[in-house]
PDB file of C-alpha atoms and ligand atoms in Angstrom:
ATOM      1  CA  MET P   3      16.973  -5.022   8.773  1.00  0.00           C
ATOM      2  CA  ARG P   4      13.588  -4.224   7.273  1.00  0.00           C
ATOM      3  CA  LYS P   5      12.709  -6.017   4.056  1.00  0.00           C
ATOM      4  CA  LYS P   6      11.574  -4.190   0.931  1.00  0.00           C
ATOM      5  CA  ILE P   7       8.000  -4.631  -0.160  1.00  0.00           C
ATOM      6  CA  ILE P   8       7.011  -3.658  -3.684  1.00  0.00           C
ATOM      7  CA  ALA P   9       3.262  -3.523  -4.254  1.00  0.00           C
ATOM      8  CA  GLY P  10       1.394  -2.756  -7.453  1.00  0.00           C
ATOM      9  CA  ASN P  11      -1.938  -0.967  -7.266  1.00  0.00           C
ATOM     10  CA  TRP P  12      -3.771  -1.641 -10.513  1.00  0.00           C
ATOM     11  CA  LYS P  13      -6.638   0.684  -9.534  1.00  0.00           C
ATOM     12  CA  MET P  14      -9.611   0.196 -11.917  1.00  0.00           C
ATOM     13  CA  ASN P  15      -7.640  -1.573 -14.633  1.00  0.00           C
ATOM     14  CA  LYS P  16      -7.425  -5.064 -16.159  1.00  0.00           C
ATOM     15  CA  LEU P  17     -10.058  -7.688 -16.909  1.00  0.00           C
ATOM     16  CA  PRO P  18      -9.559 -11.195 -15.497  1.00  0.00           C
ATOM     17  CA  ASN P  19      -7.909 -12.528 -18.691  1.00  0.00           C
ATOM     18  CA  GLU P  20      -5.479  -9.591 -18.607  1.00  0.00           C
ATOM     19  CA  ALA P  21      -4.728 -10.241 -14.940  1.00  0.00           C
ATOM     20  CA  ILE P  22      -3.973 -13.902 -15.677  1.00  0.00           C
ATOM     21  CA  GLU P  23      -1.706 -12.970 -18.612  1.00  0.00           C
ATOM     22  CA  PHE P  24       0.117 -10.393 -16.513  1.00  0.00           C
ATOM     23  CA  ILE P  25       0.810 -12.832 -13.681  1.00  0.00           C
ATOM     24  CA  GLU P  26       1.942 -15.576 -16.070  1.00  0.00           C
ATOM     25  CA  GLU P  27       4.308 -13.114 -17.733  1.00  0.00           C
ATOM     26  CA  ILE P  28       5.807 -11.616 -14.586  1.00  0.00           C
ATOM     27  CA  THR P  29       6.204 -14.852 -12.593  1.00  0.00           C
ATOM     28  CA  PRO P  30       9.537 -15.942 -14.135  1.00  0.00           C
ATOM     29  CA  LEU P  31      10.832 -12.354 -14.066  1.00  0.00           C
ATOM     30  CA  VAL P  32      10.475 -11.938 -10.292  1.00  0.00           C
ATOM     31  CA  LYS P  33      10.876 -15.505  -9.018  1.00  0.00           C
ATOM     32  CA  ASP P  34      14.400 -14.935  -7.657  1.00  0.00           C
ATOM     33  CA  THR P  35      13.847 -11.672  -5.820  1.00  0.00           C
ATOM     34  CA  LYS P  36      14.193 -11.490  -2.069  1.00  0.00           C
ATOM     35  CA  ASN P  37      11.835  -8.510  -2.052  1.00  0.00           C
ATOM     36  CA  GLU P  38       8.178  -9.111  -1.278  1.00  0.00           C
ATOM     37  CA  VAL P  39       5.907  -8.738  -4.316  1.00  0.00           C
ATOM     38  CA  ILE P  40       2.220  -7.839  -3.971  1.00  0.00           C
ATOM     39  CA  LEU P  41      -0.398  -7.101  -6.619  1.00  0.00           C
ATOM     40  CA  CYS P  42      -3.506  -5.231  -5.463  1.00  0.00           C
ATOM     41  CA  VAL P  43      -6.085  -5.984  -8.116  1.00  0.00           C
ATOM     42  CA  PRO P  44      -9.769  -5.123  -8.715  1.00  0.00           C
ATOM     43  CA  TYR P  45     -12.306  -7.329  -6.894  1.00  0.00           C
ATOM     44  CA  THR P  46     -13.315  -9.086 -10.123  1.00  0.00           C
ATOM     45  CA  ASP P  47      -9.693 -10.147 -10.719  1.00  0.00           C
ATOM     46  CA  LEU P  48      -9.003 -11.418  -7.201  1.00  0.00           C
ATOM     47  CA  PHE P  49      -9.990 -15.049  -7.585  1.00  0.00           C
ATOM     48  CA  TYR P  50      -8.325 -15.487 -10.990  1.00  0.00           C
ATOM     49  CA  SER P  51      -5.192 -13.752  -9.731  1.00  0.00           C
ATOM     50  CA  LEU P  52      -5.024 -15.908  -6.600  1.00  0.00           C
ATOM     51  CA  LEU P  53      -5.321 -19.088  -8.670  1.00  0.00           C
ATOM     52  CA  THR P  54      -2.698 -17.946 -11.192  1.00  0.00           C
ATOM     53  CA  ALA P  55      -0.306 -16.816  -8.458  1.00  0.00           C
ATOM     54  CA  GLN P  56      -0.524 -20.112  -6.542  1.00  0.00           C
ATOM     55  CA  ASN P  57       2.961 -21.624  -6.054  1.00  0.00           C
ATOM     56  CA  THR P  58       4.673 -18.331  -6.943  1.00  0.00           C
ATOM     57  CA  ASN P  59       6.191 -15.652  -4.705  1.00  0.00           C
ATOM     58  CA  ILE P  60       3.498 -13.157  -5.757  1.00  0.00           C
ATOM     59  CA  LYS P  61       0.974 -12.165  -3.085  1.00  0.00           C
ATOM     60  CA  ILE P  62      -2.465 -10.821  -3.911  1.00  0.00           C
ATOM     61  CA  GLY P  63      -4.252  -7.885  -2.285  1.00  0.00           C
ATOM     62  CA  ALA P  64      -7.520  -5.988  -2.652  1.00  0.00           C
ATOM     63  CA  GLN P  65      -7.831  -2.217  -2.963  1.00  0.00           C
ATOM     64  CA  ASN P  66     -10.559  -1.539  -0.412  1.00  0.00           C
ATOM     65  CA  MET P  67     -13.110  -3.242   1.841  1.00  0.00           C
ATOM     66  CA  HIS P  68     -15.949  -2.422   4.253  1.00  0.00           C
ATOM     67  CA  PHE P  69     -15.314  -2.578   7.991  1.00  0.00           C
ATOM     68  CA  GLU P  70     -18.477  -4.569   8.773  1.00  0.00           C
ATOM     69  CA  GLU P  71     -18.537  -8.340   8.592  1.00  0.00           C
ATOM     70  CA  LYS P  72     -21.875  -8.550   6.758  1.00  0.00           C
ATOM     71  CA  GLY P  73     -25.198  -6.788   6.381  1.00  0.00           C
ATOM     72  CA  ALA P  74     -27.262  -4.445   4.272  1.00  0.00           C
ATOM     73  CA  TYR P  75     -24.426  -2.594   2.533  1.00  0.00           C
ATOM     74  CA  THR P  76     -25.238  -2.980  -1.153  1.00  0.00           C
ATOM     75  CA  GLY P  77     -22.161  -3.101  -3.323  1.00  0.00           C
ATOM     76  CA  GLU P  78     -19.666  -3.543  -0.500  1.00  0.00           C
ATOM     77  CA  VAL P  79     -17.182  -6.354   0.188  1.00  0.00           C
ATOM     78  CA  SER P  80     -16.322  -7.458   3.724  1.00  0.00           C
ATOM     79  CA  PRO P  81     -12.923  -8.397   5.185  1.00  0.00           C
ATOM     80  CA  GLN P  82     -14.236 -11.936   5.725  1.00  0.00           C
ATOM     81  CA  MET P  83     -15.140 -12.218   2.031  1.00  0.00           C
ATOM     82  CA  LEU P  84     -11.599 -11.266   1.049  1.00  0.00           C
ATOM     83  CA  LYS P  85     -10.047 -13.589   3.604  1.00  0.00           C
ATOM     84  CA  SER P  86     -12.280 -16.514   2.560  1.00  0.00           C
ATOM     85  CA  ILE P  87     -10.769 -16.656  -0.938  1.00  0.00           C
ATOM     86  CA  GLY P  88      -7.170 -16.301   0.253  1.00  0.00           C
ATOM     87  CA  VAL P  89      -6.498 -12.584  -0.108  1.00  0.00           C
ATOM     88  CA  GLU P  90      -3.625 -11.522   2.193  1.00  0.00           C
ATOM     89  CA  TYR P  91      -3.395  -7.738   1.818  1.00  0.00           C
ATOM     90  CA  VAL P  92      -5.784  -4.825   1.452  1.00  0.00           C
ATOM     91  CA  ILE P  93      -5.103  -1.185   0.633  1.00  0.00           C
ATOM     92  CA  ILE P  94      -6.889   1.098   3.076  1.00  0.00           C
ATOM     93  CA  GLY P  95      -7.366   4.864   2.846  1.00  0.00           C
ATOM     94  CA  HIS P  96      -5.957   5.430  -0.621  1.00  0.00           C
ATOM     95  CA  SER P  97      -6.208   9.150  -1.462  1.00  0.00           C
ATOM     96  CA  GLU P  98      -8.520   8.362  -4.391  1.00  0.00           C
ATOM     97  CA  ARG P  99     -10.952   6.758  -1.945  1.00  0.00           C
ATOM     98  CA  ARG P 100     -10.601   9.689   0.457  1.00  0.00           C
ATOM     99  CA  GLN P 101     -11.139  12.135  -2.415  1.00  0.00           C
ATOM    100  CA  TYR P 102     -13.964  10.490  -4.399  1.00  0.00           C
ATOM    101  CA  PHE P 103     -15.658   8.023  -2.044  1.00  0.00           C
ATOM    102  CA  ASN P 104     -15.883   9.766   1.324  1.00  0.00           C
ATOM    103  CA  GLU P 105     -13.214   7.722   3.058  1.00  0.00           C
ATOM    104  CA  THR P 106     -12.366   9.507   6.325  1.00  0.00           C
ATOM    105  CA  ASP P 107      -9.726   9.071   9.022  1.00  0.00           C
ATOM    106  CA  ASP P 108     -12.441   7.439  11.108  1.00  0.00           C
ATOM    107  CA  THR P 109     -13.452   4.843   8.468  1.00  0.00           C
ATOM    108  CA  VAL P 110      -9.771   4.194   7.805  1.00  0.00           C
ATOM    109  CA  ASN P 111      -9.271   3.411  11.502  1.00  0.00           C
ATOM    110  CA  LYS P 112     -12.325   1.129  11.562  1.00  0.00           C
ATOM    111  CA  LYS P 113     -11.169  -0.704   8.430  1.00  0.00           C
ATOM    112  CA  ILE P 114      -7.647  -1.245   9.769  1.00  0.00           C
ATOM    113  CA  LYS P 115      -9.042  -2.731  12.970  1.00  0.00           C
ATOM    114  CA  ALA P 116     -11.457  -4.987  11.035  1.00  0.00           C
ATOM    115  CA  ALA P 117      -8.661  -6.193   8.737  1.00  0.00           C
ATOM    116  CA  LEU P 118      -6.226  -6.907  11.575  1.00  0.00           C
ATOM    117  CA  GLU P 119      -8.875  -8.790  13.483  1.00  0.00           C
ATOM    118  CA  ILE P 120      -9.009 -11.490  10.807  1.00  0.00           C
ATOM    119  CA  LYS P 121      -5.319 -11.283   9.904  1.00  0.00           C
ATOM    120  CA  LEU P 122      -5.586  -9.410   6.639  1.00  0.00           C
ATOM    121  CA  LYS P 123      -2.597  -7.092   6.293  1.00  0.00           C
ATOM    122  CA  PRO P 124      -3.595  -3.489   5.632  1.00  0.00           C
ATOM    123  CA  ILE P 125      -1.512  -1.202   3.410  1.00  0.00           C
ATOM    124  CA  VAL P 126      -2.488   2.130   4.928  1.00  0.00           C
ATOM    125  CA  CYS P 127      -2.094   5.219   2.737  1.00  0.00           C
ATOM    126  CA  VAL P 128      -1.425   8.754   3.926  1.00  0.00           C
ATOM    127  CA  GLY P 129      -0.307  11.846   2.050  1.00  0.00           C
ATOM    128  CA  GLU P 130      -0.725  15.587   1.657  1.00  0.00           C
ATOM    129  CA  THR P 131      -2.154  17.724  -1.167  1.00  0.00           C
ATOM    130  CA  LEU P 132      -0.016  20.216  -3.095  1.00  0.00           C
ATOM    131  CA  GLU P 133      -1.704  23.101  -1.295  1.00  0.00           C
ATOM    132  CA  GLN P 134      -0.907  21.559   2.099  1.00  0.00           C
ATOM    133  CA  ARG P 135       2.684  20.983   1.035  1.00  0.00           C
ATOM    134  CA  GLU P 136       3.085  24.546  -0.232  1.00  0.00           C
ATOM    135  CA  SER P 137       1.739  25.985   2.996  1.00  0.00           C
ATOM    136  CA  GLY P 138       4.372  24.034   4.951  1.00  0.00           C
ATOM    137  CA  LYS P 139       1.823  21.720   6.563  1.00  0.00           C
ATOM    138  CA  ALA P 140       2.770  18.389   4.971  1.00  0.00           C
ATOM    139  CA  GLU P 141       4.329  16.862   8.074  1.00  0.00           C
ATOM    140  CA  GLU P 142       1.521  17.961  10.348  1.00  0.00           C
ATOM    141  CA  ILE P 143      -1.099  16.544   7.942  1.00  0.00           C
ATOM    142  CA  ILE P 144       0.515  13.137   7.484  1.00  0.00           C
ATOM    143  CA  THR P 145       1.408  12.593  11.134  1.00  0.00           C
ATOM    144  CA  ASN P 146      -2.146  13.549  12.034  1.00  0.00           C
ATOM    145  CA  GLN P 147      -3.506  11.026   9.522  1.00  0.00           C
ATOM    146  CA  ILE P 148      -1.258   8.373  11.075  1.00  0.00           C
ATOM    147  CA  GLU P 149      -2.333   9.186  14.608  1.00  0.00           C
ATOM    148  CA  LYS P 150      -6.013   8.836  13.663  1.00  0.00           C
ATOM    149  CA  ALA P 151      -5.429   5.725  11.544  1.00  0.00           C
ATOM    150  CA  VAL P 152      -3.786   3.762  14.382  1.00  0.00           C
ATOM    151  CA  LYS P 153      -6.032   5.038  17.191  1.00  0.00           C
ATOM    152  CA  ASP P 154      -6.651   2.302  19.800  1.00  0.00           C
ATOM    153  CA  ILE P 155      -4.710  -0.340  17.863  1.00  0.00           C
ATOM    154  CA  PRO P 156      -2.530  -2.342  20.275  1.00  0.00           C
ATOM    155  CA  GLU P 157       1.224  -2.642  19.833  1.00  0.00           C
ATOM    156  CA  LYS P 158       1.185  -6.359  19.110  1.00  0.00           C
ATOM    157  CA  GLU P 159      -1.088  -5.791  16.086  1.00  0.00           C
ATOM    158  CA  ILE P 160       0.482  -2.692  14.633  1.00  0.00           C
ATOM    159  CA  GLN P 161       3.479  -4.667  13.347  1.00  0.00           C
ATOM    160  CA  ASN P 162       1.122  -6.239  10.806  1.00  0.00           C
ATOM    161  CA  ILE P 163       0.372  -3.034   8.961  1.00  0.00           C
ATOM    162  CA  ILE P 164       2.290  -1.536   6.084  1.00  0.00           C
ATOM    163  CA  ILE P 165       2.202   2.239   5.717  1.00  0.00           C
ATOM    164  CA  ALA P 166       2.409   3.895   2.296  1.00  0.00           C
ATOM    165  CA  TYR P 167       3.351   7.561   2.125  1.00  0.00           C
ATOM    166  CA  GLU P 168       1.787   8.844  -1.077  1.00  0.00           C
ATOM    167  CA  PRO P 169       1.905  12.618  -1.603  1.00  0.00           C
ATOM    168  CA  ILE P 170      -1.288  13.295  -3.563  1.00  0.00           C
ATOM    169  CA  TRP P 171       0.391  15.740  -5.943  1.00  0.00           C
ATOM    170  CA  ALA P 172       2.790  12.983  -7.028  1.00  0.00           C
ATOM    171  CA  ILE P 173       0.117  10.407  -7.891  1.00  0.00           C
ATOM    172  CA  GLY P 174      -0.310   9.873 -11.621  1.00  0.00           C
ATOM    173  CA  THR P 175       1.311  13.216 -12.389  1.00  0.00           C
ATOM    174  CA  GLY P 176       4.815  12.113 -13.297  1.00  0.00           C
ATOM    175  CA  LYS P 177       6.064  14.324 -10.440  1.00  0.00           C
ATOM    176  CA  THR P 178       7.925  12.410  -7.747  1.00  0.00           C
ATOM    177  CA  ALA P 179       8.910  13.754  -4.370  1.00  0.00           C
ATOM    178  CA  THR P 180      12.689  14.206  -4.247  1.00  0.00           C
ATOM    179  CA  ASN P 181      14.413  11.317  -2.534  1.00  0.00           C
ATOM    180  CA  GLU P 182      15.202  13.562   0.419  1.00  0.00           C
ATOM    181  CA  ASP P 183      11.650  14.913   0.736  1.00  0.00           C
ATOM    182  CA  ALA P 184      10.151  11.416   0.556  1.00  0.00           C
ATOM    183  CA  ASN P 185      12.676  10.103   3.062  1.00  0.00           C
ATOM    184  CA  ASN P 186      12.063  13.005   5.451  1.00  0.00           C
ATOM    185  CA  ALA P 187       8.297  12.580   5.300  1.00  0.00           C
ATOM    186  CA  ILE P 188       8.721   8.882   6.038  1.00  0.00           C
ATOM    187  CA  LYS P 189      11.071   9.708   8.918  1.00  0.00           C
ATOM    188  CA  ALA P 190       8.368  11.987  10.337  1.00  0.00           C
ATOM    189  CA  ILE P 191       5.897   9.095  10.137  1.00  0.00           C
ATOM    190  CA  ARG P 192       8.410   6.813  11.858  1.00  0.00           C
ATOM    191  CA  ASN P 193       8.884   9.403  14.631  1.00  0.00           C
ATOM    192  CA  LYS P 194       5.143   9.583  15.152  1.00  0.00           C
ATOM    193  CA  ILE P 195       4.986   5.771  15.383  1.00  0.00           C
ATOM    194  CA  CYS P 196       7.893   5.942  17.860  1.00  0.00           C
ATOM    195  CA  GLN P 197       5.979   8.434  20.040  1.00  0.00           C
ATOM    196  CA  ILE P 198       2.960   6.120  20.115  1.00  0.00           C
ATOM    197  CA  TYR P 199       4.528   2.646  20.156  1.00  0.00           C
ATOM    198  CA  GLY P 200       8.200   3.104  21.008  1.00  0.00           C
ATOM    199  CA  GLN P 201      11.448   2.588  19.169  1.00  0.00           C
ATOM    200  CA  ASN P 202      11.281  -1.138  18.437  1.00  0.00           C
ATOM    201  CA  VAL P 203       8.027  -0.803  16.537  1.00  0.00           C
ATOM    202  CA  SER P 204       9.109   2.365  14.733  1.00  0.00           C
ATOM    203  CA  GLU P 205      12.308   0.716  13.552  1.00  0.00           C
ATOM    204  CA  SER P 206      10.600  -2.408  12.270  1.00  0.00           C
ATOM    205  CA  ILE P 207       7.418  -1.070  10.678  1.00  0.00           C
ATOM    206  CA  ILE P 208       7.431  -1.054   6.860  1.00  0.00           C
ATOM    207  CA  ILE P 209       6.842   2.346   5.251  1.00  0.00           C
ATOM    208  CA  GLN P 210       6.643   2.542   1.453  1.00  0.00           C
ATOM    209  CA  TYR P 211       6.742   5.513  -0.892  1.00  0.00           C
ATOM    210  CA  GLY P 212       4.142   5.916  -3.650  1.00  0.00           C
ATOM    211  CA  GLY P 213       3.625   8.502  -6.389  1.00  0.00           C
ATOM    212  CA  SER P 214       4.960   8.188  -9.953  1.00  0.00           C
ATOM    213  CA  VAL P 215       7.423   5.418  -9.068  1.00  0.00           C
ATOM    214  CA  LYS P 216       8.983   3.991 -12.255  1.00  0.00           C
ATOM    215  CA  SER P 217      11.884   1.739 -13.191  1.00  0.00           C
ATOM    216  CA  THR P 218      13.979   4.863 -13.809  1.00  0.00           C
ATOM    217  CA  ASN P 219      13.559   6.423 -10.352  1.00  0.00           C
ATOM    218  CA  CYS P 220      12.863   3.463  -8.038  1.00  0.00           C
ATOM    219  CA  LYS P 221      16.440   2.606  -7.131  1.00  0.00           C
ATOM    220  CA  GLU P 222      17.292   6.048  -5.799  1.00  0.00           C
ATOM    221  CA  LEU P 223      14.049   6.090  -3.772  1.00  0.00           C
ATOM    222  CA  PHE P 224      14.241   2.537  -2.405  1.00  0.00           C
ATOM    223  CA  THR P 225      17.852   2.893  -1.273  1.00  0.00           C
ATOM    224  CA  MET P 226      17.081   5.857   0.998  1.00  0.00           C
ATOM    225  CA  SER P 227      17.468   5.085   4.716  1.00  0.00           C
ATOM    226  CA  ASP P 228      13.793   5.009   5.667  1.00  0.00           C
ATOM    227  CA  ILE P 229      11.989   3.983   2.462  1.00  0.00           C
ATOM    228  CA  ASP P 230      11.072   0.293   2.495  1.00  0.00           C
ATOM    229  CA  GLY P 231       9.870  -0.142  -1.077  1.00  0.00           C
ATOM    230  CA  GLY P 232       6.963   1.295  -3.001  1.00  0.00           C
ATOM    231  CA  LEU P 233       3.280   1.315  -3.829  1.00  0.00           C
ATOM    232  CA  VAL P 234       3.239   1.598  -7.606  1.00  0.00           C
ATOM    233  CA  GLY P 235       0.259   2.652  -9.737  1.00  0.00           C
ATOM    234  CA  GLY P 236       0.666   3.227 -13.489  1.00  0.00           C
ATOM    235  CA  ALA P 237       4.043   1.486 -13.746  1.00  0.00           C
ATOM    236  CA  SER P 238       2.602  -1.704 -12.236  1.00  0.00           C
ATOM    237  CA  LEU P 239       0.340  -2.270 -15.251  1.00  0.00           C
ATOM    238  CA  ASP P 240       3.143  -3.526 -17.478  1.00  0.00           C
ATOM    239  CA  PRO P 241       4.785  -6.773 -16.325  1.00  0.00           C
ATOM    240  CA  HIS P 242       8.240  -5.909 -17.664  1.00  0.00           C
ATOM    241  CA  GLU P 243       8.257  -2.416 -16.159  1.00  0.00           C
ATOM    242  CA  PHE P 244       6.931  -3.693 -12.816  1.00  0.00           C
ATOM    243  CA  ALA P 245       9.470  -6.543 -12.786  1.00  0.00           C
ATOM    244  CA  LYS P 246      12.267  -3.985 -13.245  1.00  0.00           C
ATOM    245  CA  ILE P 247      10.970  -2.107 -10.204  1.00  0.00           C
ATOM    246  CA  VAL P 248      10.779  -5.313  -8.126  1.00  0.00           C
ATOM    247  CA  ASN P 249      14.337  -6.162  -9.259  1.00  0.00           C
ATOM    248  CA  TYR P 250      15.704  -2.639  -8.629  1.00  0.00           C
ATOM    249  CA  ASP P 251      18.514  -4.157  -6.536  1.00  0.00           C
ATOM    250  CA  LYS P 252      19.747  -6.625  -9.167  1.00  0.00           C
TER     251      LYS P 252
HETATM  252  P1  LIG U 311       1.150   6.283  -9.735  1.00  0.00           P
HETATM  253  O1  LIG U 311       2.323   5.355  -9.543  1.00  0.00           O
HETATM  254  O2  LIG U 311       0.393   6.028 -11.025  1.00  0.00           O
HETATM  255  O3  LIG U 311       1.533   7.721  -9.550  1.00  0.00           O
HETATM  256  O4  LIG U 311       0.088   5.944  -8.583  1.00  0.00           O
HETATM  257  C1  LIG U 311       0.532   5.854  -7.269  1.00  0.00           C
HETATM  258  C2  LIG U 311      -0.548   5.286  -6.448  1.00  0.00           C
HETATM  259  O5  LIG U 311      -1.573   5.914  -6.232  1.00  0.00           O
HETATM  260  C3  LIG U 311      -0.367   3.933  -5.916  1.00  0.00           C
HETATM  261  O6  LIG U 311      -1.320   3.623  -4.961  1.00  0.00           O
END
């Protein structure tokens, strides 16, 4: 049985003191869950968050990284830099990075490989626009993104990635995919993984749903056959709301 992984993506929100307060507040609320809890925080909050989350069941992730180890890349952060302070996860290919910061399928693939190489676990995002959905191309778009994202990544490493299906039209809009639509899209991703890596991998790989997940809709989404938890934006900014999502099965 696949476990459920609930990750918060704070995006560009929270100063270090707010991150510390959040983690102190949520720690007792989620300490008994059997679900995995991850907070993907801004770079400037990483160190404070890691220290505050020590000896808790909360894991800390970053929201992006460069694929090179070091060099003349002003303003960038390398996988080794993240790893050196104890970061375990990193979001790669979020639609906001694809849309505003020139992230491409090729850089996504390079970043996944660089992360896996030093045992950082990538949370790889794919998803279609509203226009693509309305023209009936959603499945083709997301399976194509997956194919390019995992290009040349060996089977023994692919188990260490988490995939997040995030339809772009559902991000921050209050519109969620219906449970069936989200589940079907995730099934299509699983089938693509099966074609590339075989059934064992496709049945064990974690695939989350993201896009306007809240405490009021998470249970129906997370109990669908193929949805293994969520990547939560806005609703992860409040510790009580996010704790309710983590504890959806209580
Ligand atoms: P919202 O939950 O705010 O729609 O954001 C989803 C998201 O982009 C998570 O990565």
